[in-house]
């Protein structure tokens, strides 16, 4: 029997991506020249090819370096006007108070989903700065999308700041599962973005262990053919695929994606 590619009632939502736009400090790996593209035109062509309805981004320049974060946030925010499928993560940095002020303002926009942090590329320890970041998110009832860092410490912060929601990106490890399970208010989530979603049991195991309600679809610019079909063809019930591909995003961000 041949496996058929399933159809879905709603267009999937890519909760985690980035793009280059000619700024300084962008994603640039000479070894991948020609083999991996990061421009929005290319990515949008792929979204159209697969019928992806929405994509939430921060620019590469804003996460790859800690210079020019507010300018990058402002640049992307301006792009929301011209692109109805584009949604925003506002990048903040704990040592840059202006990024917090800006975030507070931009978060009022219905197509701004929350805050993006990248402790690794921004060169700080999340445990040292977690209170500053997560108390801010808690006060605003905001969602934080975090590049994985000190995953095992995250339930402690999630329990202390129950009004914030934390998405630990790039589902891959046992630690992701344990962090989700360890948050006593249920406010830790993960996304499927990144190359490690091709681990051959990762989606199935996570659904089994913590339920599909905790998992959101993302690409992080990796091949949409692989990222999307990894979920669409996963060995889990159809309703779990719907949760991951769009229902969870609609539930977590009703203002952005409606019901
Ligand atoms: Zn990212």
XYZ file of N, CA and C and ligand atoms in Angstrom:
778
model
N 0.846 -1.200 0.000
C 0.000 0.000 0.000
C 0.881 1.250 0.000
N 0.490 2.176 -0.832
C 1.293 3.391 -0.936
C 0.808 4.454 0.045
N 1.750 5.135 0.679
C 1.408 6.241 1.587
C 0.968 7.449 0.761
N -0.193 7.999 1.079
C -0.657 9.203 0.373
C -0.326 10.436 1.200
N -0.002 11.517 0.522
C 0.219 12.773 1.240
C -1.140 13.300 1.694
N -1.341 13.503 3.005
C -2.671 13.888 3.473
C -3.020 15.335 3.133
N -4.302 15.612 3.036
C -4.762 16.990 2.879
C -5.174 17.549 4.228
N -5.140 18.875 4.357
C -5.525 19.524 5.612
C -6.550 20.618 5.348
N -7.415 20.853 6.341
C -8.486 21.844 6.185
C -7.989 23.279 6.190
N -6.873 23.499 6.870
C -6.320 24.850 6.954
C -4.875 24.845 6.463
N -4.428 26.000 6.013
C -3.037 26.112 5.569
C -2.114 26.083 6.785
N -1.060 25.294 6.720
C -0.094 25.249 7.825
C 0.539 26.622 8.104
N 0.980 26.769 9.335
C 1.600 28.010 9.807
C 3.036 27.699 10.223
N 3.996 28.354 9.601
C 5.403 28.196 9.985
C 5.703 29.194 11.102
N 5.869 28.662 12.279
C 5.988 29.502 13.464
C 7.417 30.022 13.679
N 8.363 29.522 12.922
C 9.768 29.852 13.208
C 10.594 29.916 11.929
N 10.838 31.125 11.453
C 11.777 31.247 10.347
C 12.560 32.550 10.454
N 13.501 32.728 9.550
C 14.349 33.923 9.473
C 14.589 34.198 8.003
N 15.136 35.356 7.701
C 15.534 35.609 6.313
C 16.636 36.653 6.272
N 17.415 36.598 5.211
C 18.424 37.619 4.936
C 17.805 38.705 4.066
N 18.258 39.924 4.248
C 17.756 40.988 3.364
C 18.850 41.983 2.991
N 20.086 41.528 3.061
C 21.180 42.398 2.654
C 21.743 43.246 3.780
N 21.432 42.896 5.034
C 21.975 43.652 6.169
C 23.322 43.061 6.572
N 24.037 43.802 7.416
C 25.310 43.310 7.920
C 25.074 42.201 8.950
N 25.983 41.251 9.010
C 25.918 40.231 10.062
C 24.839 39.185 9.842
N 24.451 38.951 8.600
C 23.405 37.964 8.326
C 23.964 36.555 8.314
N 23.074 35.601 8.098
C 23.475 34.207 7.940
C 24.267 34.078 6.657
N 25.525 33.652 6.792
C 26.368 33.568 5.606
C 27.379 32.455 5.823
N 27.130 31.326 5.209
C 28.048 30.199 5.304
C 28.562 29.910 3.905
N 29.790 30.371 3.615
C 30.305 30.224 2.253
C 30.213 28.788 1.732
N 30.390 27.822 2.624
C 30.329 26.421 2.183
C 28.954 26.069 1.629
N 27.922 26.795 2.074
C 26.552 26.517 1.619
C 26.111 27.437 0.478
N 27.047 28.224 -0.043
C 26.673 29.112 -1.148
C 26.094 28.254 -2.259
N 24.915 28.560 -2.698
C 24.277 27.783 -3.751
C 23.471 26.602 -3.248
N 23.774 26.100 -2.063
C 23.048 24.904 -1.593
C 21.976 25.231 -0.560
N 22.012 26.426 0.008
C 20.970 26.816 0.971
C 20.679 28.297 0.781
N 19.415 28.621 0.575
C 19.058 30.022 0.343
C 18.291 30.596 1.518
N 18.520 31.870 1.792
C 17.906 32.513 2.946
C 17.108 33.763 2.612
N 16.983 34.068 1.332
C 16.223 35.260 0.960
C 14.727 35.005 1.058
N 13.981 36.051 1.378
C 12.539 35.881 1.567
C 11.828 35.506 0.260
N 12.330 35.988 -0.855
C 11.687 35.640 -2.127
C 11.712 34.128 -2.353
N 12.859 33.541 -2.104
C 12.966 32.088 -2.263
C 12.035 31.371 -1.286
N 12.094 31.800 -0.017
C 11.279 31.120 1.001
C 9.798 31.253 0.681
N 9.398 32.437 0.218
C 7.977 32.638 -0.108
C 7.557 31.793 -1.303
N 8.467 31.600 -2.237
C 8.179 30.713 -3.369
C 7.894 29.293 -2.878
N 8.685 28.864 -1.915
C 8.474 27.539 -1.341
C 7.154 27.471 -0.567
N 6.836 28.527 0.194
C 5.553 28.545 0.922
C 4.391 28.430 -0.056
N 4.507 29.125 -1.179
C 3.436 29.086 -2.178
C 3.331 27.681 -2.783
N 4.470 27.087 -3.033
C 4.511 25.761 -3.644
C 3.825 24.717 -2.771
N 3.921 24.885 -1.433
C 3.348 23.899 -0.515
C 2.063 24.376 0.157
N 1.612 25.586 -0.158
C 0.370 26.073 0.444
C 0.477 26.396 1.922
N 1.628 26.902 2.338
C 1.783 27.361 3.722
C 1.165 28.757 3.816
N 0.307 28.975 4.819
C -0.474 30.204 4.844
C 0.160 31.377 5.555
N 1.050 31.097 6.496
C 1.610 32.174 7.315
C 2.985 31.770 7.808
N 3.827 32.787 8.034
C 5.174 32.508 8.528
C 5.569 33.599 9.501
N 6.096 33.167 10.645
C 6.500 34.108 11.691
C 8.016 34.153 11.738
N 8.563 35.353 11.613
C 10.003 35.506 11.407
C 10.632 36.524 12.350
N 11.938 36.375 12.490
C 12.793 37.490 12.887
C 13.896 37.488 11.840
N 14.527 38.629 11.611
C 15.554 38.631 10.563
C 16.794 37.894 11.065
N 17.557 37.349 10.127
C 18.812 36.705 10.518
C 19.750 37.682 11.195
N 19.817 38.902 10.668
C 20.758 39.873 11.244
C 20.462 40.123 12.721
N 19.178 40.077 13.086
C 18.808 40.363 14.477
C 19.204 39.245 15.431
N 19.285 38.008 14.933
C 19.658 36.906 15.829
C 21.127 36.493 15.715
N 21.741 36.777 14.572
C 23.126 36.339 14.382
C 24.121 37.224 15.118
N 23.727 38.482 15.338
C 24.652 39.386 16.010
C 23.847 40.262 16.957
N 24.531 40.873 17.936
C 23.780 41.701 18.879
C 23.850 43.186 18.511
N 24.330 43.454 17.316
C 24.351 44.837 16.845
C 23.105 45.109 15.993
N 22.515 46.244 16.180
C 21.416 46.649 15.304
C 20.113 45.908 15.519
N 19.899 45.374 16.713
C 18.653 44.629 16.969
C 17.410 45.513 16.799
N 17.370 46.692 17.423
C 16.150 47.520 17.251
C 15.888 47.898 15.796
N 16.961 48.165 15.049
C 16.802 48.527 13.637
C 16.217 47.345 12.857
N 16.699 46.158 13.160
C 16.188 44.967 12.472
C 14.727 44.711 12.828
N 14.382 44.873 14.116
C 12.977 44.719 14.519
C 12.087 45.716 13.786
N 12.562 46.945 13.700
C 11.767 47.999 13.039
C 11.621 47.701 11.553
N 12.686 47.216 10.952
C 12.661 46.879 9.521
C 11.598 45.815 9.242
N 11.624 44.754 10.042
C 10.664 43.668 9.815
C 9.240 44.145 10.108
N 9.111 44.955 11.147
C 7.777 45.446 11.506
C 7.158 46.231 10.351
N 7.977 47.004 9.706
C 7.507 47.784 8.554
C 7.046 46.854 7.421
N 7.719 45.721 7.290
C 7.361 44.762 6.232
C 5.976 44.152 6.423
N 5.469 44.173 7.664
C 4.152 43.570 7.923
C 3.057 44.239 7.084
N 3.252 45.528 6.819
C 2.235 46.273 6.058
C 1.999 45.684 4.675
N 3.107 45.269 4.043
C 3.025 44.867 2.636
C 2.827 43.361 2.453
N 2.898 42.601 3.524
C 2.844 41.138 3.394
C 1.914 40.560 4.457
N 0.703 40.231 4.048
C -0.326 39.785 4.995
C -0.030 38.409 5.587
N 0.907 37.665 4.985
C 1.229 36.334 5.518
C 2.387 36.351 6.510
N 2.996 37.511 6.630
C 4.172 37.641 7.496
C 3.760 38.032 8.923
N 4.352 37.348 9.900
C 4.142 37.636 11.319
C 5.510 37.830 11.957
N 5.535 38.474 13.106
C 6.825 38.898 13.658
C 7.108 38.345 15.052
N 8.361 37.958 15.268
C 8.933 37.790 16.607
C 9.849 38.979 16.834
N 9.639 39.695 17.916
C 10.509 40.825 18.230
C 11.708 40.306 19.012
N 12.891 40.582 18.527
C 14.113 40.093 19.175
C 14.478 41.027 20.330
N 14.720 40.428 21.486
C 15.206 41.228 22.626
C 16.549 40.664 23.104
N 17.293 41.538 23.757
C 18.599 41.174 24.312
C 18.648 41.736 25.730
N 18.983 40.896 26.711
C 18.889 41.330 28.111
C 19.777 42.507 28.471
N 20.834 42.731 27.682
C 21.715 43.864 27.994
C 21.398 45.078 27.138
N 20.287 45.020 26.440
C 19.894 46.152 25.590
C 18.478 46.591 25.948
N 18.397 47.460 26.956
C 17.072 47.875 27.454
C 16.187 48.476 26.370
N 16.804 49.080 25.356
C 15.987 49.671 24.296
C 15.191 48.601 23.538
N 15.742 47.371 23.506
C 15.003 46.306 22.810
C 13.754 45.904 23.591
N 13.797 46.062 24.922
C 12.620 45.763 25.741
C 11.556 46.845 25.545
N 11.993 48.084 25.547
C 11.037 49.189 25.330
C 10.350 49.034 23.984
N 11.145 48.739 22.979
C 10.598 48.572 21.634
C 9.624 47.394 21.590
N 10.011 46.303 22.231
C 9.162 45.106 22.211
C 7.804 45.383 22.833
N 7.824 46.110 23.930
C 6.562 46.398 24.615
C 5.594 47.133 23.687
N 6.149 48.005 22.899
C 5.330 48.760 21.945
C 4.871 47.869 20.773
N 5.811 47.137 20.197
C 5.474 46.331 19.010
C 4.526 45.177 19.334
N 4.590 44.692 20.563
C 3.722 43.563 20.943
C 2.236 43.901 20.866
N 1.926 45.169 20.808
C 0.513 45.548 20.691
C -0.047 45.242 19.306
N 0.843 45.091 18.353
C 0.392 44.806 16.985
C -0.140 43.372 16.899
N -1.319 43.190 16.272
C -1.917 41.841 16.245
C -1.087 40.787 15.526
N -0.153 41.200 14.682
C 0.653 40.198 13.971
C 2.053 40.046 14.551
N 2.251 40.583 15.738
C 3.485 40.303 16.480
C 3.166 39.198 17.483
N 3.834 38.053 17.344
C 3.486 36.883 18.159
C 4.136 36.899 19.531
N 5.307 37.508 19.641
C 5.993 37.475 20.928
C 7.449 37.864 20.786
N 8.245 37.352 21.727
C 9.648 37.751 21.858
C 10.547 36.611 21.418
N 11.611 36.947 20.710
C 12.579 35.931 20.300
C 13.883 36.179 21.037
N 14.465 35.126 21.605
C 15.776 35.261 22.238
C 16.730 34.191 21.705
N 17.997 34.585 21.605
C 19.018 33.670 21.111
C 20.269 33.788 21.984
N 20.227 33.188 23.198
C 21.347 33.324 24.127
C 22.681 32.923 23.503
N 22.684 31.894 22.687
C 23.940 31.392 22.137
C 24.602 32.411 21.211
N 23.885 32.846 20.192
C 24.491 33.779 19.229
C 24.628 35.189 19.807
N 23.802 35.508 20.809
C 23.917 36.828 21.427
C 24.894 36.823 22.603
N 25.479 35.664 22.883
C 26.592 35.605 23.827
C 26.264 35.880 25.281
N 25.181 35.334 25.796
C 24.916 35.461 27.235
C 24.353 34.146 27.766
N 24.400 34.004 29.077
C 23.839 32.813 29.714
C 22.394 33.076 30.096
N 21.523 32.204 29.653
C 20.104 32.424 29.925
C 19.806 32.347 31.422
N 20.519 31.515 32.159
C 20.215 31.406 33.593
C 20.549 32.693 34.344
N 21.564 33.407 33.871
C 21.905 34.690 34.502
C 20.887 35.765 34.186
N 20.293 35.705 33.010
C 19.412 36.782 32.551
C 17.944 36.356 32.468
N 17.693 35.118 32.878
C 16.335 34.583 32.749
C 15.295 35.406 33.495
N 15.624 35.846 34.715
C 14.631 36.614 35.486
C 14.251 37.901 34.771
N 15.236 38.563 34.221
C 14.985 39.821 33.500
C 14.051 39.579 32.304
N 14.357 38.558 31.538
C 13.596 38.275 30.311
C 12.211 37.709 30.627
N 12.188 36.709 31.484
C 10.920 36.004 31.694
C 9.953 36.787 32.584
N 10.480 37.638 33.463
C 9.560 38.469 34.258
C 8.909 39.517 33.349
N 9.663 39.998 32.394
C 9.134 40.946 31.403
C 8.018 40.278 30.586
N 8.287 39.082 30.108
C 7.271 38.346 29.342
C 6.049 38.044 30.210
N 6.301 37.711 31.449
C 5.209 37.387 32.375
C 4.303 38.601 32.588
N 4.918 39.762 32.786
C 4.146 40.988 32.998
C 3.256 41.272 31.799
N 3.756 40.979 30.596
C 2.987 41.275 29.384
C 2.134 40.094 28.919
N 2.239 38.972 29.614
C 1.532 37.767 29.168
C 2.005 37.314 27.799
N 3.308 37.465 27.562
C 3.863 37.237 26.217
C 4.461 35.839 26.069
N 4.581 35.426 24.821
C 5.237 34.173 24.461
C 6.689 34.463 24.084
N 7.590 33.603 24.542
C 9.013 33.734 24.211
C 9.428 32.534 23.360
N 10.003 32.814 22.205
C 10.579 31.757 21.362
C 12.088 31.766 21.598
N 12.600 30.661 22.173
C 14.004 30.625 22.569
C 14.780 29.570 21.787
N 15.911 29.966 21.234
C 16.857 28.961 20.733
C 17.290 28.134 21.945
N 17.357 26.811 21.828
C 17.619 25.970 22.996
C 18.854 26.396 23.786
N 18.663 26.575 25.078
C 19.755 26.916 25.982
C 19.322 26.492 27.376
N 20.212 25.841 28.100
C 19.937 25.408 29.479
C 18.520 24.848 29.600
N 18.172 23.940 28.732
C 16.790 23.439 28.660
C 16.318 22.886 30.006
N 17.212 22.184 30.692
C 16.777 21.544 31.940
C 16.423 22.565 33.027
N 16.910 23.801 32.877
C 16.604 24.855 33.862
C 15.285 25.558 33.578
N 14.702 25.304 32.437
C 13.554 26.101 32.018
C 12.270 25.894 32.834
N 11.991 24.684 33.316
C 10.781 24.551 34.140
C 10.807 25.465 35.370
N 11.976 25.652 35.937
C 12.101 26.541 37.101
C 11.613 27.950 36.744
N 12.014 28.463 35.597
C 11.571 29.805 35.176
C 10.088 29.793 34.791
N 9.677 28.757 34.101
C 8.273 28.675 33.671
C 7.338 28.615 34.876
N 7.767 27.943 35.932
C 6.941 27.850 37.145
C 6.889 29.187 37.878
N 8.001 29.896 37.836
C 8.089 31.177 38.540
C 7.306 32.263 37.793
N 7.197 32.131 36.477
C 6.524 33.146 35.655
C 5.404 32.498 34.833
N 4.318 32.166 35.501
C 3.277 31.353 34.838
C 2.521 32.057 33.721
N 2.592 33.397 33.662
C 1.859 34.107 32.597
C 2.658 34.189 31.298
N 3.922 33.828 31.365
C 4.669 33.767 30.102
C 4.570 32.351 29.549
N 4.676 32.269 28.226
C 4.746 30.951 27.588
C 6.076 30.857 26.875
N 6.723 29.724 27.027
C 8.050 29.547 26.458
C 8.020 28.438 25.411
N 8.426 28.789 24.193
C 8.613 27.776 23.154
C 10.111 27.518 23.049
N 10.534 26.315 23.414
C 11.941 25.932 23.251
C 12.069 25.331 21.857
N 12.783 26.035 20.988
C 12.806 25.680 19.566
C 13.569 24.378 19.306
N 13.442 23.907 18.080
C 14.258 22.805 17.553
C 14.120 21.504 18.346
N 12.917 21.030 18.441
C 12.662 19.741 19.098
C 13.635 18.681 18.604
N 14.345 18.062 19.536
C 15.302 17.030 19.165
C 15.616 16.108 20.329
N 15.665 16.683 21.514
C 16.265 15.954 22.632
C 15.234 15.499 23.650
N 15.643 14.539 24.407
C 14.891 14.127 25.590
C 14.643 15.342 26.500
N 15.627 16.242 26.556
C 15.498 17.406 27.445
C 14.285 18.267 27.087
N 13.986 18.404 25.797
C 12.786 19.158 25.398
C 11.541 18.533 26.041
N 11.461 17.226 25.938
C 10.290 16.490 26.437
C 10.172 16.677 27.947
N 11.305 16.539 28.622
C 11.273 16.644 30.081
C 10.948 18.056 30.539
N 11.409 19.050 29.798
C 11.096 20.436 30.168
C 9.592 20.696 30.022
N 9.012 20.236 28.932
C 7.571 20.418 28.726
C 6.810 19.755 29.871
N 7.209 18.544 30.173
C 6.522 17.792 31.214
C 6.756 18.400 32.591
N 7.915 19.013 32.771
C 8.278 19.540 34.080
C 7.639 20.864 34.440
N 7.049 21.550 33.476
C 6.454 22.870 33.758
C 5.098 22.673 34.420
N 4.982 23.059 35.683
C 3.763 22.676 36.388
C 2.533 23.449 35.917
N 2.739 24.613 35.269
C 1.591 25.335 34.711
C 1.363 25.012 33.232
N 2.144 24.089 32.696
C 1.947 23.683 31.302
C 2.324 24.757 30.299
N 3.227 25.670 30.683
C 3.539 26.802 29.806
C 4.849 26.657 29.032
N 5.317 25.429 28.851
C 6.459 25.196 27.958
C 6.002 24.386 26.743
N 6.472 24.841 25.573
C 6.126 24.240 24.284
C 7.420 23.999 23.507
N 7.300 23.396 22.337
C 8.470 23.265 21.474
C 8.046 23.461 20.028
N 9.024 23.630 19.134
C 8.684 23.660 17.707
C 9.531 22.641 16.949
N 9.054 22.306 15.758
C 9.683 21.232 14.982
C 10.726 21.762 14.004
N 11.063 23.046 14.119
C 11.965 23.649 13.143
C 13.379 23.084 13.272
N 14.069 23.074 12.132
C 15.483 22.710 12.174
C 15.745 21.312 11.648
N 16.992 21.071 11.342
C 17.396 19.821 10.706
C 17.151 18.576 11.539
N 17.058 18.733 12.873
C 16.951 17.540 13.709
C 15.549 16.937 13.764
N 14.576 17.606 13.100
C 13.254 16.971 13.037
C 13.292 15.720 12.158
N 14.401 15.496 11.462
C 14.512 14.253 10.691
C 14.978 13.062 11.542
N 15.266 13.289 12.802
C 15.478 12.121 13.680
C 14.254 11.222 13.512
N 14.479 9.925 13.388
C 13.407 9.095 12.825
C 12.259 8.745 13.766
N 12.331 9.179 15.053
C 11.204 8.957 15.962
C 10.835 10.230 16.721
N 11.478 11.324 16.389
C 11.380 12.495 17.279
C 9.953 13.033 17.384
N 9.243 13.119 16.278
C 7.882 13.652 16.327
C 6.956 12.652 17.033
N 7.094 11.397 16.636
C 6.239 10.357 17.186
C 6.435 10.226 18.701
N 7.688 10.253 19.116
C 8.007 10.131 20.541
C 7.453 11.316 21.331
N 7.643 12.508 20.807
C 7.171 13.705 21.509
C 5.646 13.699 21.641
N 4.963 13.300 20.584
C 3.490 13.239 20.647
C 3.056 12.221 21.700
N 3.709 11.080 21.700
C 3.414 10.047 22.699
C 3.620 10.550 24.125
N 4.727 11.257 24.320
C 5.149 11.617 25.674
C 4.434 12.827 26.253
N 4.230 13.857 25.426
C 3.657 15.104 25.980
C 2.398 15.558 25.255
N 2.043 14.886 24.168
C 0.831 15.264 23.432
C 1.133 16.309 22.376
N 0.382 16.260 21.285
C 0.652 17.153 20.155
C 0.305 18.611 20.445
N -0.443 18.872 21.516
C -0.825 20.259 21.854
C 0.384 21.105 22.232
N 1.495 20.462 22.525
C 2.687 21.197 22.982
C 3.686 21.443 21.851
N 3.341 21.056 20.635
C 4.319 21.062 19.545
C 3.820 21.927 18.388
N 4.642 22.868 17.947
C 4.263 23.752 16.842
C 5.191 23.537 15.654
N 4.617 23.710 14.484
C 5.376 23.516 13.242
C 6.255 24.727 12.930
N 7.503 24.462 12.556
C 8.395 25.532 12.117
C 9.427 24.962 11.157
N 10.135 25.834 10.453
C 11.116 25.363 9.469
C 12.534 25.856 9.747
N 12.661 27.055 10.307
C 13.975 27.672 10.480
C 14.726 27.727 9.147
N 14.029 27.883 8.072
C 14.509 27.979 6.672
C 14.997 26.658 6.075
N 14.933 25.576 6.830
C 15.328 24.289 6.231
C 14.302 23.881 5.182
N 14.679 22.933 4.321
C 13.851 22.541 3.173
C 12.410 22.283 3.597
N 11.502 23.079 3.049
C 10.097 22.939 3.413
C 9.572 21.559 3.023
N 10.090 21.024 1.918
C 9.667 19.687 1.495
C 9.916 18.672 2.606
N 11.049 18.808 3.278
C 11.387 17.879 4.362
C 10.645 18.237 5.648
N 10.624 19.528 5.982
C 10.030 19.946 7.259
C 8.526 19.670 7.283
N 7.867 19.998 6.187
C 6.413 19.833 6.118
C 6.050 18.357 6.025
N 6.725 17.617 5.162
C 6.339 16.214 5.012
C 6.717 15.408 6.253
N 7.720 15.868 7.006
C 8.066 15.176 8.259
C 6.858 15.136 9.192
N 6.074 16.227 9.205
C 4.870 16.264 10.042
C 3.704 15.589 9.318
N 3.504 15.973 8.069
C 2.343 15.459 7.336
C 2.383 13.934 7.217
N 3.578 13.370 7.120
C 3.708 11.920 6.948
C 4.168 11.217 8.222
N 4.159 11.929 9.334
C 4.578 11.316 10.604
C 3.633 10.171 10.959
N 4.129 9.258 11.757
C 3.323 8.109 12.166
C 2.523 8.462 13.430
N 1.645 9.448 13.267
C 0.762 9.886 14.368
C -0.616 10.127 13.760
N -1.672 10.146 14.594
C -3.015 10.385 14.060
C -3.133 11.743 13.357
N -4.078 11.808 12.419
C -4.292 13.030 11.641
C -4.548 14.244 12.540
N -5.308 14.039 13.611
C -5.643 15.169 14.498
C -4.383 15.746 15.156
N -3.393 14.921 15.409
C -2.134 15.424 15.968
C -1.371 16.263 14.943
N -1.422 15.834 13.694
C -0.771 16.617 12.631
C -1.432 17.986 12.507
N -2.760 18.013 12.603
C -3.473 19.303 12.538
C -3.081 20.205 13.699
N -2.963 19.621 14.886
C -2.521 20.421 16.034
C -1.169 21.052 15.759
N -0.241 20.250 15.296
C 1.127 20.723 15.092
C 1.186 21.744 13.953
N 0.501 21.456 12.870
C 0.640 22.302 11.673
C -0.077 23.640 11.790
N -1.225 23.695 12.483
C -1.929 24.991 12.558
C -2.810 25.190 13.793
N -3.404 24.126 14.339
C -4.365 24.360 15.424
C -3.723 24.943 16.682
N -2.545 24.472 17.035
C -1.896 25.005 18.240
C -1.559 26.483 18.071
N -1.085 26.846 16.886
C -0.763 28.263 16.631
C -2.038 29.096 16.719
N -3.144 28.563 16.205
C -4.406 29.308 16.274
C -4.876 29.463 17.719
N -4.654 28.433 18.527
C -5.052 28.493 19.940
C -4.155 29.431 20.738
N -2.850 29.362 20.485
C -1.912 30.185 21.269
C -1.942 31.647 20.851
N -2.236 31.882 19.570
C -2.210 33.246 19.047
C -3.530 33.562 18.328
N -4.628 33.562 19.079
C -5.942 33.754 18.441
C -6.051 35.117 17.756
N -5.377 36.111 18.322
C -5.451 37.455 17.747
C -4.788 37.472 16.359
N -3.760 36.670 16.193
C -3.038 36.642 14.922
C -3.708 35.723 13.900
N -4.136 34.554 14.340
C -4.554 33.543 13.378
C -6.029 33.193 13.448
N -6.784 33.828 14.352
C -8.222 33.576 14.427
C -8.529 32.155 14.803
N -9.788 31.814 14.753
C -10.193 30.443 15.085
C -10.900 29.844 13.892
Zn 15.645 30.651 15.006
